[in-house]
Protein backbone atom coordinates (compact mmCIF):
# COMPACT_ATOMS: atom_id res chain seq x y z
CA UNK A 1 0.00 0.00 0.00
CA UNK A 2 1.28 3.47 -0.84
CA UNK A 3 1.97 5.84 1.99
CA UNK A 4 2.93 9.46 2.15
CA UNK A 5 5.83 8.82 4.48
CA UNK A 6 8.70 11.12 3.56
CA UNK A 7 12.15 9.84 2.75
CA UNK A 8 14.80 10.39 5.36
CA UNK A 9 17.84 12.30 4.28
CA UNK A 10 21.43 11.24 5.05
CA UNK A 11 21.25 12.63 8.54
CA UNK A 12 18.91 10.05 10.12
CA UNK A 13 17.55 12.52 12.63
CA UNK A 14 16.20 15.02 10.14
CA UNK A 15 12.87 14.78 8.36
CA UNK A 16 11.36 16.79 5.55
CA UNK A 17 7.58 17.05 5.56
CA UNK A 18 4.87 18.81 3.60
CA UNK A 19 1.81 20.37 5.18
CA UNK A 20 -1.10 22.22 3.60
CA UNK A 21 -3.80 24.55 4.93
CA UNK A 22 -7.43 24.13 3.90
CA UNK A 23 -10.67 25.96 4.62
CA UNK A 24 -12.96 28.64 3.27
CA UNK A 25 -11.65 32.05 2.25
CA UNK A 26 -11.10 34.50 5.11
CA UNK A 27 -11.21 31.98 7.96
CA UNK A 28 -7.64 32.88 8.95
CA UNK A 29 -5.36 30.20 7.43
CA UNK A 30 -2.61 32.62 6.41
CA UNK A 31 -2.83 34.53 9.70
CA UNK A 32 -2.44 31.31 11.73
CA UNK A 33 0.71 30.44 9.81
CA UNK A 34 2.01 34.00 10.04
CA UNK A 35 1.36 34.11 13.79
CA UNK A 36 3.41 30.94 14.26
CA UNK A 37 6.28 31.70 11.84
CA UNK A 38 6.55 35.48 12.23
CA UNK A 39 4.89 36.04 15.63
CA UNK A 40 2.64 38.77 14.28
CA UNK A 41 -0.96 39.40 13.23
CA UNK A 42 -2.17 41.37 10.23
CA UNK A 43 -5.73 42.67 10.73
CA UNK A 44 -6.20 43.66 7.09
CA UNK A 45 -7.50 40.87 4.86
CA UNK A 46 -5.03 40.01 2.11
CA UNK A 47 -6.50 37.10 0.18
CA UNK A 48 -4.02 34.40 -0.77
CA UNK A 49 -3.70 34.27 -4.53
CA UNK A 50 -3.61 30.58 -5.42
CA UNK A 51 -0.88 29.35 -3.06
CA UNK A 52 1.68 30.79 -0.67
CA UNK A 53 4.75 28.74 0.07
CA UNK A 54 7.07 28.91 3.08
CA UNK A 55 9.61 26.75 4.90
CA UNK A 56 10.25 26.49 8.61
CA UNK A 57 12.47 24.30 10.75
CA UNK A 58 11.23 22.82 14.00
CA UNK A 59 12.68 20.50 16.59
CA UNK A 60 10.65 17.51 17.75
CA UNK A 61 12.45 15.50 20.43
CA UNK A 62 15.84 14.62 18.89
CA UNK A 63 14.80 15.33 15.34
CA UNK A 64 15.03 18.38 13.18
CA UNK A 65 11.97 18.71 10.97
CA UNK A 66 12.03 20.83 7.85
CA UNK A 67 8.43 21.79 7.19
CA UNK A 68 7.30 22.90 3.76
CA UNK A 69 4.07 24.82 4.22
CA UNK A 70 1.67 25.25 1.31
CA UNK A 71 -0.95 27.79 2.33
CA UNK A 72 -3.93 27.34 0.02
CA UNK A 73 -6.35 30.01 -1.14
CA UNK A 74 -9.87 29.26 0.09
CA UNK A 75 -11.72 31.08 -2.65
CA UNK A 76 -13.39 28.72 -5.16
CA UNK A 77 -11.88 30.82 -7.95
CA UNK A 78 -8.43 29.34 -7.20
CA UNK A 79 -9.44 25.70 -7.43
CA UNK A 80 -7.39 25.16 -10.61
CA UNK A 81 -4.26 26.46 -8.91
CA UNK A 82 -4.51 24.67 -5.58
CA UNK A 83 -5.63 21.26 -6.87
CA UNK A 84 -2.02 20.50 -7.89
CA UNK A 85 -0.80 20.76 -4.31
CA UNK A 86 -2.76 18.15 -2.38
CA UNK A 87 -0.48 15.23 -3.19
CA UNK A 88 2.30 13.98 -0.88
CA UNK A 89 1.14 15.90 2.20
CA UNK A 90 1.85 14.49 5.65
CA UNK A 91 -0.25 17.08 7.47
CA UNK A 92 -3.38 19.13 6.87
CA UNK A 93 -4.53 22.18 8.81
CA UNK A 94 -8.31 22.33 8.45
CA UNK A 95 -9.47 25.78 9.49
CA UNK A 96 -12.90 27.28 10.11
CA UNK A 97 -14.15 30.51 11.64
CA UNK A 98 -16.19 29.88 14.82
CA UNK A 99 -18.38 32.87 13.86
CA UNK A 100 -19.34 31.48 10.44
CA UNK A 101 -21.31 28.25 10.43
CA UNK A 102 -20.91 27.80 6.68
CA UNK A 103 -17.13 27.65 7.11
CA UNK A 104 -17.59 24.78 9.59
CA UNK A 105 -20.11 23.00 7.37
CA UNK A 106 -17.66 23.33 4.47
CA UNK A 107 -15.01 21.12 6.15
CA UNK A 108 -16.56 17.99 4.65
CA UNK A 109 -16.35 19.40 1.14
CA UNK A 110 -12.71 20.41 1.71
CA UNK A 111 -11.96 16.80 2.63
CA UNK A 112 -13.93 15.74 -0.44
CA UNK A 113 -11.92 18.00 -2.73
CA UNK A 114 -8.70 16.70 -1.24
CA UNK A 115 -9.66 13.04 -1.69
CA UNK A 116 -10.74 13.68 -5.25
CA UNK A 117 -7.51 15.44 -6.18
CA UNK A 118 -5.29 12.85 -4.52
CA UNK A 119 -7.03 10.16 -6.57
CA UNK A 120 -5.57 6.67 -6.22
CA UNK A 121 -2.89 8.05 -3.91
CA UNK A 122 -5.55 8.95 -1.35
CA UNK A 123 -4.45 7.26 1.85
CA UNK A 124 -6.02 9.43 4.50
CA UNK A 125 -4.61 7.25 7.31
CA UNK A 126 -1.13 8.46 6.41
CA UNK A 127 -1.98 12.09 6.95
CA UNK A 128 -2.27 13.97 10.25
CA UNK A 129 -5.29 16.28 10.29
CA UNK A 130 -5.64 19.09 12.76
CA UNK A 131 -8.83 21.13 13.00
CA UNK A 132 -8.46 24.80 14.00
CA UNK A 133 -11.59 26.45 15.36
CA UNK A 134 -10.25 29.93 14.67
CA UNK A 135 -11.14 33.49 15.74
CA UNK A 136 -12.12 32.39 19.27
CA UNK A 137 -11.23 35.93 20.41
CA UNK A 138 -14.46 37.16 18.81
CA UNK A 139 -16.61 35.61 21.53
CA UNK A 140 -19.79 37.60 20.83
CA UNK A 141 -20.15 36.43 17.26
CA UNK A 142 -19.37 32.77 17.98
CA UNK A 143 -21.96 30.35 16.53
CA UNK A 144 -20.13 26.99 16.47
CA UNK A 145 -19.36 25.87 20.01
CA UNK A 146 -16.46 23.76 21.19
CA UNK A 147 -18.50 20.57 21.63
CA UNK A 148 -19.69 20.61 18.05
CA UNK A 149 -16.24 21.32 16.58
CA UNK A 150 -14.48 18.76 18.77
CA UNK A 151 -17.07 16.11 17.93
CA UNK A 152 -16.62 16.60 14.19
CA UNK A 153 -12.83 16.43 14.51
CA UNK A 154 -12.39 13.63 17.03
CA UNK A 155 -14.97 11.33 15.44
CA UNK A 156 -12.70 11.34 12.39
CA UNK A 157 -9.50 10.77 14.39
CA UNK A 158 -8.42 14.39 13.88
CA UNK A 159 -6.95 16.71 16.51
CA UNK A 160 -9.03 19.71 17.57
CA UNK A 161 -7.68 23.06 18.77
CA UNK A 162 -9.31 26.39 19.56
CA UNK A 163 -7.15 29.14 18.09
CA UNK A 164 -6.89 32.85 17.63
CA UNK A 165 -4.34 34.19 15.19
CA UNK A 166 -5.15 37.60 16.61
CA UNK A 167 -4.29 36.92 20.27
CA UNK A 168 -2.05 33.91 19.64
CA UNK A 169 -4.24 31.64 21.80
CA UNK A 170 -3.72 27.97 21.03
CA UNK A 171 -1.39 28.58 18.08
CA UNK A 172 1.90 27.23 19.49
CA UNK A 173 0.18 24.33 21.24
CA UNK A 174 -1.61 23.44 18.03
CA UNK A 175 1.55 23.48 15.88
CA UNK A 176 3.52 21.54 18.50
CA UNK A 177 0.86 18.82 18.58
CA UNK A 178 0.71 18.87 14.76
CA UNK A 179 4.47 18.42 14.20
CA UNK A 180 4.84 15.96 17.02
CA UNK A 181 2.02 13.84 15.58
CA UNK A 182 3.51 13.97 12.09
CA UNK A 183 6.85 12.83 13.54
CA UNK A 184 5.13 9.99 15.44
CA UNK A 185 3.39 8.96 12.26
CA UNK A 186 6.63 8.91 10.27
CA UNK A 187 8.31 6.88 12.99
CA UNK A 188 5.32 4.53 12.96
CA UNK A 189 5.94 3.59 9.33
CA UNK A 190 3.60 6.23 7.90
CA UNK A 191 0.44 5.23 9.81
CA UNK A 192 -1.30 7.51 12.24
CA UNK A 193 -0.81 5.93 15.69
CA UNK A 194 -3.91 3.98 16.71
CA UNK A 195 -4.51 5.88 19.95
CA UNK A 196 -5.17 9.02 17.95
CA UNK A 197 -7.44 7.39 15.43
CA UNK A 198 -9.78 5.93 18.00
CA UNK A 199 -11.81 8.55 19.84
CA UNK A 200 -13.93 6.01 21.73
CA UNK A 201 -17.07 6.69 19.70
CA UNK A 202 -18.16 6.12 16.14
CA UNK A 203 -18.60 8.51 13.25
CA UNK A 204 -22.28 7.44 13.11
CA UNK A 205 -22.74 8.57 16.73
CA UNK A 206 -20.98 11.86 16.07
CA UNK A 207 -22.91 12.56 12.87
CA UNK A 208 -26.21 11.71 14.59
CA UNK A 209 -25.51 14.12 17.47
CA UNK A 210 -24.68 16.82 14.95
CA UNK A 211 -27.87 16.12 12.99
CA UNK A 212 -29.94 16.28 16.20
CA UNK A 213 -28.39 19.61 17.22
CA UNK A 214 -29.22 21.09 13.83
CA UNK A 215 -32.71 19.62 13.44
CA UNK A 216 -35.54 22.09 12.85
CA UNK A 217 -38.34 20.33 14.79
CA UNK A 218 -39.19 17.13 16.66
CA UNK A 219 -40.10 15.20 13.49
CA UNK A 220 -36.80 16.14 11.95
CA UNK A 221 -34.96 15.24 15.14
CA UNK A 222 -36.33 11.70 15.12
CA UNK A 223 -35.83 11.45 11.36
CA UNK A 224 -39.50 10.71 10.59
CA UNK A 225 -41.91 12.47 8.23
CA UNK A 226 -44.44 14.90 9.75
CA UNK A 227 -47.62 12.90 10.37
CA UNK A 228 -45.78 9.64 11.12
CA UNK A 229 -47.62 7.01 13.23
CA UNK A 230 -46.92 6.24 16.92
CA UNK A 231 -45.24 3.06 15.80
CA UNK A 232 -42.92 4.89 13.42
CA UNK A 233 -42.03 7.47 16.08
CA UNK A 234 -41.28 4.76 18.64
CA UNK A 235 -39.21 2.76 16.19
CA UNK A 236 -37.11 5.82 15.29
CA UNK A 237 -36.77 6.70 18.97
CA UNK A 238 -35.55 3.21 19.92
CA UNK A 239 -32.89 3.27 17.22
CA UNK A 240 -31.57 6.64 18.40
CA UNK A 241 -31.77 5.64 22.07
CA UNK A 242 -29.62 2.56 21.46
CA UNK A 243 -27.09 4.64 19.54
CA UNK A 244 -26.88 7.55 21.96
CA UNK A 245 -27.66 6.19 25.41
CA UNK A 246 -25.21 7.86 27.82
CA UNK A 247 -24.24 4.42 29.20
CA UNK A 248 -23.06 3.38 25.75
CA UNK A 249 -22.01 6.58 24.03
CA UNK A 250 -19.08 8.69 25.22
CA UNK A 251 -19.18 11.22 22.37
CA UNK A 252 -19.29 14.82 23.62
CA UNK A 253 -22.86 16.10 23.58
CA UNK A 254 -24.45 12.62 23.64
CA UNK A 255 -26.25 13.27 26.92
CA UNK A 256 -27.93 16.44 25.64
CA UNK A 257 -28.76 14.76 22.34
CA UNK A 258 -30.28 11.79 24.17
CA UNK A 259 -32.42 14.09 26.35
CA UNK A 260 -33.54 16.05 23.27
CA UNK A 261 -34.61 12.81 21.58
CA UNK A 262 -36.60 11.72 24.67
CA UNK A 263 -38.36 15.12 24.76
CA UNK A 264 -39.05 15.05 21.03
CA UNK A 265 -40.66 11.63 21.30
CA UNK A 266 -42.78 12.68 24.31
CA UNK A 267 -44.05 15.81 22.58
CA UNK A 268 -44.85 14.00 19.32
CA UNK A 269 -46.67 11.14 21.07
CA UNK A 270 -48.85 13.64 22.95
CA UNK A 271 -50.30 14.81 19.67
CA UNK A 272 -50.62 11.49 17.84
CA UNK A 273 -53.78 9.48 18.42
P1 LIG B 1 -7.81 33.11 1.94
O1 LIG B 1 -6.36 33.29 1.72
O2 LIG B 1 -8.65 34.01 1.11
O3 LIG B 1 -8.25 31.67 1.78
O4 LIG B 1 -8.14 33.53 3.48
P2 LIG B 1 -7.39 33.03 4.81
O5 LIG B 1 -8.14 31.86 5.37
O6 LIG B 1 -5.94 32.85 4.57
O7 LIG B 1 -7.67 34.26 5.80
P3 LIG B 1 -6.61 35.31 6.38
O8 LIG B 1 -5.60 34.62 7.22
O9 LIG B 1 -6.13 36.14 5.27
O10 LIG B 1 -7.56 36.14 7.38
C1 LIG B 1 -8.81 36.68 6.95
C2 LIG B 1 -9.22 37.83 7.84
O11 LIG B 1 -9.53 37.36 9.14
C3 LIG B 1 -8.15 38.90 8.03
O12 LIG B 1 -8.77 40.16 8.06
C4 LIG B 1 -7.54 38.57 9.37
O13 LIG B 1 -7.01 39.69 10.01
C5 LIG B 1 -8.75 38.01 10.12
N1 LIG B 1 -8.36 37.02 11.13
C6 LIG B 1 -7.64 35.89 10.95
N2 LIG B 1 -7.52 35.19 12.08
C7 LIG B 1 -8.19 35.89 13.02
C8 LIG B 1 -8.44 35.68 14.42
O14 LIG B 1 -8.03 34.70 15.04
N3 LIG B 1 -9.21 36.62 15.06
C9 LIG B 1 -9.69 37.73 14.41
N4 LIG B 1 -10.39 38.60 15.14
N5 LIG B 1 -9.48 37.94 13.11
C10 LIG B 1 -8.74 37.05 12.42
MG1 LIG C 1 -4.79 33.02 2.95
Coordinates of C-alpha atoms and ligand atoms in Angstrom, one line a residue:
X1 CA 0.0 0.0 0.0
X2 CA 1.3 3.5 -0.8
X3 CA 2.0 5.8 2.0
X4 CA 2.9 9.5 2.1
X5 CA 5.8 8.8 4.5
X6 CA 8.7 11.1 3.6
X7 CA 12.2 9.8 2.7
X8 CA 14.8 10.4 5.4
X9 CA 17.8 12.3 4.3
X10 CA 21.4 11.2 5.0
X11 CA 21.2 12.6 8.5
X12 CA 18.9 10.1 10.1
X13 CA 17.5 12.5 12.6
X14 CA 16.2 15.0 10.1
X15 CA 12.9 14.8 8.4
X16 CA 11.4 16.8 5.6
X17 CA 7.6 17.0 5.6
X18 CA 4.9 18.8 3.6
X19 CA 1.8 20.4 5.2
X20 CA -1.1 22.2 3.6
X21 CA -3.8 24.5 4.9
X22 CA -7.4 24.1 3.9
X23 CA -10.7 26.0 4.6
X24 CA -13.0 28.6 3.3
X25 CA -11.7 32.0 2.3
X26 CA -11.1 34.5 5.1
X27 CA -11.2 32.0 8.0
X28 CA -7.6 32.9 9.0
X29 CA -5.4 30.2 7.4
X30 CA -2.6 32.6 6.4
X31 CA -2.8 34.5 9.7
X32 CA -2.4 31.3 11.7
X33 CA 0.7 30.4 9.8
X34 CA 2.0 34.0 10.0
X35 CA 1.4 34.1 13.8
X36 CA 3.4 30.9 14.3
X37 CA 6.3 31.7 11.8
X38 CA 6.5 35.5 12.2
X39 CA 4.9 36.0 15.6
X40 CA 2.6 38.8 14.3
X41 CA -1.0 39.4 13.2
X42 CA -2.2 41.4 10.2
X43 CA -5.7 42.7 10.7
X44 CA -6.2 43.7 7.1
X45 CA -7.5 40.9 4.9
X46 CA -5.0 40.0 2.1
X47 CA -6.5 37.1 0.2
X48 CA -4.0 34.4 -0.8
X49 CA -3.7 34.3 -4.5
X50 CA -3.6 30.6 -5.4
X51 CA -0.9 29.4 -3.1
X52 CA 1.7 30.8 -0.7
X53 CA 4.8 28.7 0.1
X54 CA 7.1 28.9 3.1
X55 CA 9.6 26.7 4.9
X56 CA 10.3 26.5 8.6
X57 CA 12.5 24.3 10.8
X58 CA 11.2 22.8 14.0
X59 CA 12.7 20.5 16.6
X60 CA 10.6 17.5 17.8
X61 CA 12.4 15.5 20.4
X62 CA 15.8 14.6 18.9
X63 CA 14.8 15.3 15.3
X64 CA 15.0 18.4 13.2
X65 CA 12.0 18.7 11.0
X66 CA 12.0 20.8 7.9
X67 CA 8.4 21.8 7.2
X68 CA 7.3 22.9 3.8
X69 CA 4.1 24.8 4.2
X70 CA 1.7 25.3 1.3
X71 CA -1.0 27.8 2.3
X72 CA -3.9 27.3 0.0
X73 CA -6.3 30.0 -1.1
X74 CA -9.9 29.3 0.1
X75 CA -11.7 31.1 -2.7
X76 CA -13.4 28.7 -5.2
X77 CA -11.9 30.8 -8.0
X78 CA -8.4 29.3 -7.2
X79 CA -9.4 25.7 -7.4
X80 CA -7.4 25.2 -10.6
X81 CA -4.3 26.5 -8.9
X82 CA -4.5 24.7 -5.6
X83 CA -5.6 21.3 -6.9
X84 CA -2.0 20.5 -7.9
X85 CA -0.8 20.8 -4.3
X86 CA -2.8 18.2 -2.4
X87 CA -0.5 15.2 -3.2
X88 CA 2.3 14.0 -0.9
X89 CA 1.1 15.9 2.2
X90 CA 1.8 14.5 5.6
X91 CA -0.2 17.1 7.5
X92 CA -3.4 19.1 6.9
X93 CA -4.5 22.2 8.8
X94 CA -8.3 22.3 8.4
X95 CA -9.5 25.8 9.5
X96 CA -12.9 27.3 10.1
X97 CA -14.1 30.5 11.6
X98 CA -16.2 29.9 14.8
X99 CA -18.4 32.9 13.9
X100 CA -19.3 31.5 10.4
X101 CA -21.3 28.3 10.4
X102 CA -20.9 27.8 6.7
X103 CA -17.1 27.7 7.1
X104 CA -17.6 24.8 9.6
X105 CA -20.1 23.0 7.4
X106 CA -17.7 23.3 4.5
X107 CA -15.0 21.1 6.2
X108 CA -16.6 18.0 4.7
X109 CA -16.3 19.4 1.1
X110 CA -12.7 20.4 1.7
X111 CA -12.0 16.8 2.6
X112 CA -13.9 15.7 -0.4
X113 CA -11.9 18.0 -2.7
X114 CA -8.7 16.7 -1.2
X115 CA -9.7 13.0 -1.7
X116 CA -10.7 13.7 -5.3
X117 CA -7.5 15.4 -6.2
X118 CA -5.3 12.8 -4.5
X119 CA -7.0 10.2 -6.6
X120 CA -5.6 6.7 -6.2
X121 CA -2.9 8.1 -3.9
X122 CA -5.5 8.9 -1.4
X123 CA -4.5 7.3 1.9
X124 CA -6.0 9.4 4.5
X125 CA -4.6 7.3 7.3
X126 CA -1.1 8.5 6.4
X127 CA -2.0 12.1 7.0
X128 CA -2.3 14.0 10.2
X129 CA -5.3 16.3 10.3
X130 CA -5.6 19.1 12.8
X131 CA -8.8 21.1 13.0
X132 CA -8.5 24.8 14.0
X133 CA -11.6 26.4 15.4
X134 CA -10.2 29.9 14.7
X135 CA -11.1 33.5 15.7
X136 CA -12.1 32.4 19.3
X137 CA -11.2 35.9 20.4
X138 CA -14.5 37.2 18.8
X139 CA -16.6 35.6 21.5
X140 CA -19.8 37.6 20.8
X141 CA -20.2 36.4 17.3
X142 CA -19.4 32.8 18.0
X143 CA -22.0 30.4 16.5
X144 CA -20.1 27.0 16.5
X145 CA -19.4 25.9 20.0
X146 CA -16.5 23.8 21.2
X147 CA -18.5 20.6 21.6
X148 CA -19.7 20.6 18.0
X149 CA -16.2 21.3 16.6
X150 CA -14.5 18.8 18.8
X151 CA -17.1 16.1 17.9
X152 CA -16.6 16.6 14.2
X153 CA -12.8 16.4 14.5
X154 CA -12.4 13.6 17.0
X155 CA -15.0 11.3 15.4
X156 CA -12.7 11.3 12.4
X157 CA -9.5 10.8 14.4
X158 CA -8.4 14.4 13.9
X159 CA -6.9 16.7 16.5
X160 CA -9.0 19.7 17.6
X161 CA -7.7 23.1 18.8
X162 CA -9.3 26.4 19.6
X163 CA -7.1 29.1 18.1
X164 CA -6.9 32.9 17.6
X165 CA -4.3 34.2 15.2
X166 CA -5.1 37.6 16.6
X167 CA -4.3 36.9 20.3
X168 CA -2.0 33.9 19.6
X169 CA -4.2 31.6 21.8
X170 CA -3.7 28.0 21.0
X171 CA -1.4 28.6 18.1
X172 CA 1.9 27.2 19.5
X173 CA 0.2 24.3 21.2
X174 CA -1.6 23.4 18.0
X175 CA 1.6 23.5 15.9
X176 CA 3.5 21.5 18.5
X177 CA 0.9 18.8 18.6
X178 CA 0.7 18.9 14.8
X179 CA 4.5 18.4 14.2
X180 CA 4.8 16.0 17.0
X181 CA 2.0 13.8 15.6
X182 CA 3.5 14.0 12.1
X183 CA 6.8 12.8 13.5
X184 CA 5.1 10.0 15.4
X185 CA 3.4 9.0 12.3
X186 CA 6.6 8.9 10.3
X187 CA 8.3 6.9 13.0
X188 CA 5.3 4.5 13.0
X189 CA 5.9 3.6 9.3
X190 CA 3.6 6.2 7.9
X191 CA 0.4 5.2 9.8
X192 CA -1.3 7.5 12.2
X193 CA -0.8 5.9 15.7
X194 CA -3.9 4.0 16.7
X195 CA -4.5 5.9 19.9
X196 CA -5.2 9.0 18.0
X197 CA -7.4 7.4 15.4
X198 CA -9.8 5.9 18.0
X199 CA -11.8 8.5 19.8
X200 CA -13.9 6.0 21.7
X201 CA -17.1 6.7 19.7
X202 CA -18.2 6.1 16.1
X203 CA -18.6 8.5 13.2
X204 CA -22.3 7.4 13.1
X205 CA -22.7 8.6 16.7
X206 CA -21.0 11.9 16.1
X207 CA -22.9 12.6 12.9
X208 CA -26.2 11.7 14.6
X209 CA -25.5 14.1 17.5
X210 CA -24.7 16.8 15.0
X211 CA -27.9 16.1 13.0
X212 CA -29.9 16.3 16.2
X213 CA -28.4 19.6 17.2
X214 CA -29.2 21.1 13.8
X215 CA -32.7 19.6 13.4
X216 CA -35.5 22.1 12.8
X217 CA -38.3 20.3 14.8
X218 CA -39.2 17.1 16.7
X219 CA -40.1 15.2 13.5
X220 CA -36.8 16.1 11.9
X221 CA -35.0 15.2 15.1
X222 CA -36.3 11.7 15.1
X223 CA -35.8 11.5 11.4
X224 CA -39.5 10.7 10.6
X225 CA -41.9 12.5 8.2
X226 CA -44.4 14.9 9.8
X227 CA -47.6 12.9 10.4
X228 CA -45.8 9.6 11.1
X229 CA -47.6 7.0 13.2
X230 CA -46.9 6.2 16.9
X231 CA -45.2 3.1 15.8
X232 CA -42.9 4.9 13.4
X233 CA -42.0 7.5 16.1
X234 CA -41.3 4.8 18.6
X235 CA -39.2 2.8 16.2
X236 CA -37.1 5.8 15.3
X237 CA -36.8 6.7 19.0
X238 CA -35.6 3.2 19.9
X239 CA -32.9 3.3 17.2
X240 CA -31.6 6.6 18.4
X241 CA -31.8 5.6 22.1
X242 CA -29.6 2.6 21.5
X243 CA -27.1 4.6 19.5
X244 CA -26.9 7.6 22.0
X245 CA -27.7 6.2 25.4
X246 CA -25.2 7.9 27.8
X247 CA -24.2 4.4 29.2
X248 CA -23.1 3.4 25.8
X249 CA -22.0 6.6 24.0
X250 CA -19.1 8.7 25.2
X251 CA -19.2 11.2 22.4
X252 CA -19.3 14.8 23.6
X253 CA -22.9 16.1 23.6
X254 CA -24.4 12.6 23.6
X255 CA -26.3 13.3 26.9
X256 CA -27.9 16.4 25.6
X257 CA -28.8 14.8 22.3
X258 CA -30.3 11.8 24.2
X259 CA -32.4 14.1 26.3
X260 CA -33.5 16.0 23.3
X261 CA -34.6 12.8 21.6
X262 CA -36.6 11.7 24.7
X263 CA -38.4 15.1 24.8
X264 CA -39.1 15.0 21.0
X265 CA -40.7 11.6 21.3
X266 CA -42.8 12.7 24.3
X267 CA -44.1 15.8 22.6
X268 CA -44.8 14.0 19.3
X269 CA -46.7 11.1 21.1
X270 CA -48.8 13.6 23.0
X271 CA -50.3 14.8 19.7
X272 CA -50.6 11.5 17.8
X273 CA -53.8 9.5 18.4
Ligands
LIG1 P1 -7.8 33.1 1.9 O1 -6.4 33.3 1.7 O2 -8.7 34.0 1.1 O3 -8.2 31.7 1.8 O4 -8.1 33.5 3.5 P2 -7.4 33.0 4.8 O5 -8.1 31.9 5.4 O6 -5.9 32.8 4.6 O7 -7.7 34.3 5.8 P3 -6.6 35.3 6.4 O8 -5.6 34.6 7.2 O9 -6.1 36.1 5.3 O10 -7.6 36.1 7.4 C1 -8.8 36.7 6.9 C2 -9.2 37.8 7.8 O11 -9.5 37.4 9.1 C3 -8.2 38.9 8.0 O12 -8.8 40.2 8.1 C4 -7.5 38.6 9.4 O13 -7.0 39.7 10.0 C5 -8.7 38.0 10.1 N1 -8.4 37.0 11.1 C6 -7.6 35.9 10.9 N2 -7.5 35.2 12.1 C7 -8.2 35.9 13.0 C8 -8.4 35.7 14.4 O14 -8.0 34.7 15.0 N3 -9.2 36.6 15.1 C9 -9.7 37.7 14.4 N4 -10.4 38.6 15.1 N5 -9.5 37.9 13.1 C10 -8.7 37.0 12.4
LIG2 MG1 -4.8 33.0 2.9

